[in-house]
PDB file of C-alpha atoms in Angstrom:
ATOM      1  CA  MET A   5       0.000   0.000   0.000  1.00 60.00           C
ATOM      2  CA  SER A   6       1.386   3.375  -0.967  1.00 75.00           C
ATOM      3  CA  GLU A   7       1.917   6.203   1.469  1.00 83.00           C
ATOM      4  CA  ILE A   8      -0.793   8.275  -0.192  1.00 80.00           C
ATOM      5  CA  ALA A   9      -3.332   5.509   0.276  1.00 79.00           C
ATOM      6  CA  PHE A  10      -2.213   5.081   3.875  1.00 83.00           C
ATOM      7  CA  VAL A  11      -2.876   8.778   4.560  1.00 87.00           C
ATOM      8  CA  LEU A  12      -6.100   9.081   2.548  1.00 87.00           C
ATOM      9  CA  GLN A  13      -7.785   5.938   3.875  1.00 89.00           C
ATOM     10  CA  PRO A  14      -8.785   7.498   7.250  1.00 92.00           C
ATOM     11  CA  VAL A  15      -9.831  10.711   5.483  1.00 92.00           C
ATOM     12  CA  PHE A  16     -12.109   8.774   3.125  1.00 92.00           C
ATOM     13  CA  SER A  17     -13.494   6.843   6.076  1.00 93.00           C
ATOM     14  CA  VAL A  18     -14.391  10.045   7.941  1.00 95.00           C
ATOM     15  CA  ILE A  19     -15.985  11.581   4.839  1.00 94.00           C
ATOM     16  CA  LYS A  20     -18.085   8.454   4.241  1.00 95.00           C
ATOM     17  CA  THR A  21     -19.242   8.488   7.876  1.00 96.00           C
ATOM     18  CA  ILE A  22     -20.209  12.174   7.690  1.00 96.00           C
ATOM     19  CA  ILE A  23     -22.122  11.596   4.442  1.00 95.00           C
ATOM     20  CA  PHE A  24     -23.934   8.652   6.031  1.00 95.00           C
ATOM     21  CA  ILE A  25     -24.920  10.813   9.034  1.00 96.00           C
ATOM     22  CA  TYR A  26     -26.078  13.551   6.622  1.00 95.00           C
ATOM     23  CA  PHE A  27     -28.156  11.023   4.679  1.00 92.00           C
ATOM     24  CA  ILE A  28     -29.854   9.598   7.797  1.00 94.00           C
ATOM     25  CA  MET A  29     -30.477  13.049   9.238  1.00 95.00           C
ATOM     26  CA  SER A  30     -32.007  14.298   5.963  1.00 92.00           C
ATOM     27  CA  TRP A  31     -34.472  11.397   6.018  1.00 92.00           C
ATOM     28  CA  LEU A  32     -35.323  12.059   9.665  1.00 95.00           C
ATOM     29  CA  LEU A  33     -35.918  15.721   8.842  1.00 94.00           C
ATOM     30  CA  SER A  34     -38.068  14.959   5.796  1.00 90.00           C
ATOM     31  CA  PHE A  35     -40.243  12.530   7.786  1.00 92.00           C
ATOM     32  CA  GLN A  36     -40.434  15.114  10.602  1.00 92.00           C
ATOM     33  CA  VAL A  37     -38.855  12.873  13.197  1.00 95.00           C
ATOM     34  CA  LEU A  38     -36.365  15.692  13.771  1.00 94.00           C
ATOM     35  CA  ASN A  39     -37.256  19.353  13.666  1.00 94.00           C
ATOM     36  CA  LEU A  40     -34.956  22.210  12.626  1.00 94.00           C
ATOM     37  CA  ARG A  41     -36.601  24.452  15.228  1.00 95.00           C
ATOM     38  CA  GLN A  42     -34.682  22.517  17.869  1.00 95.00           C
ATOM     39  CA  PRO A  43     -31.396  24.391  18.362  1.00 96.00           C
ATOM     40  CA  LEU A  44     -29.153  21.310  18.597  1.00 96.00           C
ATOM     41  CA  VAL A  45     -30.675  19.699  15.499  1.00 96.00           C
ATOM     42  CA  ALA A  46     -30.374  22.955  13.541  1.00 97.00           C
ATOM     43  CA  GLN A  47     -26.759  23.399  14.638  1.00 97.00           C
ATOM     44  CA  ILE A  48     -25.795  19.843  13.628  1.00 96.00           C
ATOM     45  CA  TRP A  49     -27.621  20.146  10.293  1.00 97.00           C
ATOM     46  CA  ASN A  50     -25.985  23.483   9.491  1.00 97.00           C
ATOM     47  CA  GLY A  51     -22.565  22.056  10.370  1.00 97.00           C
ATOM     48  CA  LEU A  52     -23.065  19.000   8.161  1.00 96.00           C
ATOM     49  CA  THR A  53     -24.353  21.134   5.305  1.00 96.00           C
ATOM     50  CA  THR A  54     -21.406  23.513   5.616  1.00 96.00           C
ATOM     51  CA  LEU A  55     -18.939  20.619   5.554  1.00 95.00           C
ATOM     52  CA  LEU A  56     -20.492  18.709   2.671  1.00 95.00           C
ATOM     53  CA  GLU A  57     -21.804  21.443   0.385  1.00 95.00           C
ATOM     54  CA  PRO A  58     -18.411  21.943  -1.354  1.00 95.00           C
ATOM     55  CA  LEU A  59     -18.479  18.237  -2.273  1.00 93.00           C
ATOM     56  CA  PHE A  60     -22.141  18.159  -3.336  1.00 93.00           C
ATOM     57  CA  ARG A  61     -22.413  21.441  -5.271  1.00 94.00           C
ATOM     58  CA  PRO A  62     -20.337  20.422  -8.340  1.00 94.00           C
ATOM     59  CA  ILE A  63     -22.232  17.134  -8.568  1.00 93.00           C
ATOM     60  CA  ARG A  64     -25.605  18.923  -8.298  1.00 90.00           C
ATOM     61  CA  ASN A  65     -24.560  21.225 -11.142  1.00 92.00           C
ATOM     62  CA  ILE A  66     -23.904  18.195 -13.382  1.00 92.00           C
ATOM     63  CA  LEU A  67     -26.853  15.979 -12.426  1.00 88.00           C
ATOM     64  CA  PRO A  68     -30.255  16.683 -13.978  1.00 86.00           C
ATOM     65  CA  ALA A  69     -33.072  17.889 -11.730  1.00 79.00           C
ATOM     66  CA  THR A  70     -34.907  14.933 -10.184  1.00 80.00           C
ATOM     67  CA  GLY A  71     -37.627  16.708  -8.255  1.00 80.00           C
ATOM     68  CA  GLY A  72     -37.262  16.267  -4.521  1.00 78.00           C
ATOM     69  CA  LEU A  73     -34.522  13.626  -4.700  1.00 82.00           C
ATOM     70  CA  ASP A  74     -30.884  14.580  -4.267  1.00 85.00           C
ATOM     71  CA  PHE A  75     -28.505  11.983  -5.654  1.00 89.00           C
ATOM     72  CA  SER A  76     -25.339  14.006  -5.031  1.00 91.00           C
ATOM     73  CA  PRO A  77     -24.445  12.213  -1.740  1.00 92.00           C
ATOM     74  CA  LEU A  78     -24.718   8.869  -3.516  1.00 93.00           C
ATOM     75  CA  VAL A  79     -22.530  10.058  -6.388  1.00 94.00           C
ATOM     76  CA  VAL A  80     -19.918  11.436  -3.974  1.00 95.00           C
ATOM     77  CA  LEU A  81     -19.886   8.107  -2.106  1.00 96.00           C
ATOM     78  CA  LEU A  82     -19.415   6.226  -5.370  1.00 96.00           C
ATOM     79  CA  ILE A  83     -16.538   8.523  -6.343  1.00 95.00           C
ATOM     80  CA  ILE A  84     -14.890   7.972  -2.959  1.00 94.00           C
ATOM     81  CA  LEU A  85     -15.281   4.196  -3.301  1.00 93.00           C
ATOM     82  CA  MET A  86     -13.744   4.279  -6.781  1.00 94.00           C
ATOM     83  CA  LEU A  87     -10.829   6.399  -5.529  1.00 91.00           C
ATOM     84  CA  GLU A  88     -10.265   3.958  -2.674  1.00 89.00           C
ATOM     85  CA  ARG A  89     -10.193   1.035  -5.085  1.00 90.00           C
ATOM     86  CA  LEU A  90      -7.738   2.838  -7.361  1.00 88.00           C
ATOM     87  CA  LEU A  91      -5.433   3.822  -4.507  1.00 84.00           C
ATOM     88  CA  PHE A  92      -5.365   0.407  -2.903  1.00 78.00           C
ATOM     89  CA  VAL A  93      -4.737  -1.420  -6.181  1.00 75.00           C
ATOM     90  CA  ILE A  94      -1.694   0.700  -7.033  1.00 62.00           C
TER      91      ILE A  94
END
């Protein structure tokens, strides 16, 4: 395993975990299990959005509009998985 892969593996792992938390929280918000009027929920959501928006925005600009569904987290996860495969094969 190369040094780059050794360094990037924990970074990719953290990014995947944050995207997973974002995904679960977005479903909980859309089904009104969580409410953005609660200060802690709003603070966590704003933090996640601030962290992930630079990753999602370029993908959203490329993907066609799909109504209420946002596929950008899925695409970012797929890109990360492909990068991991490429780095660990080399």
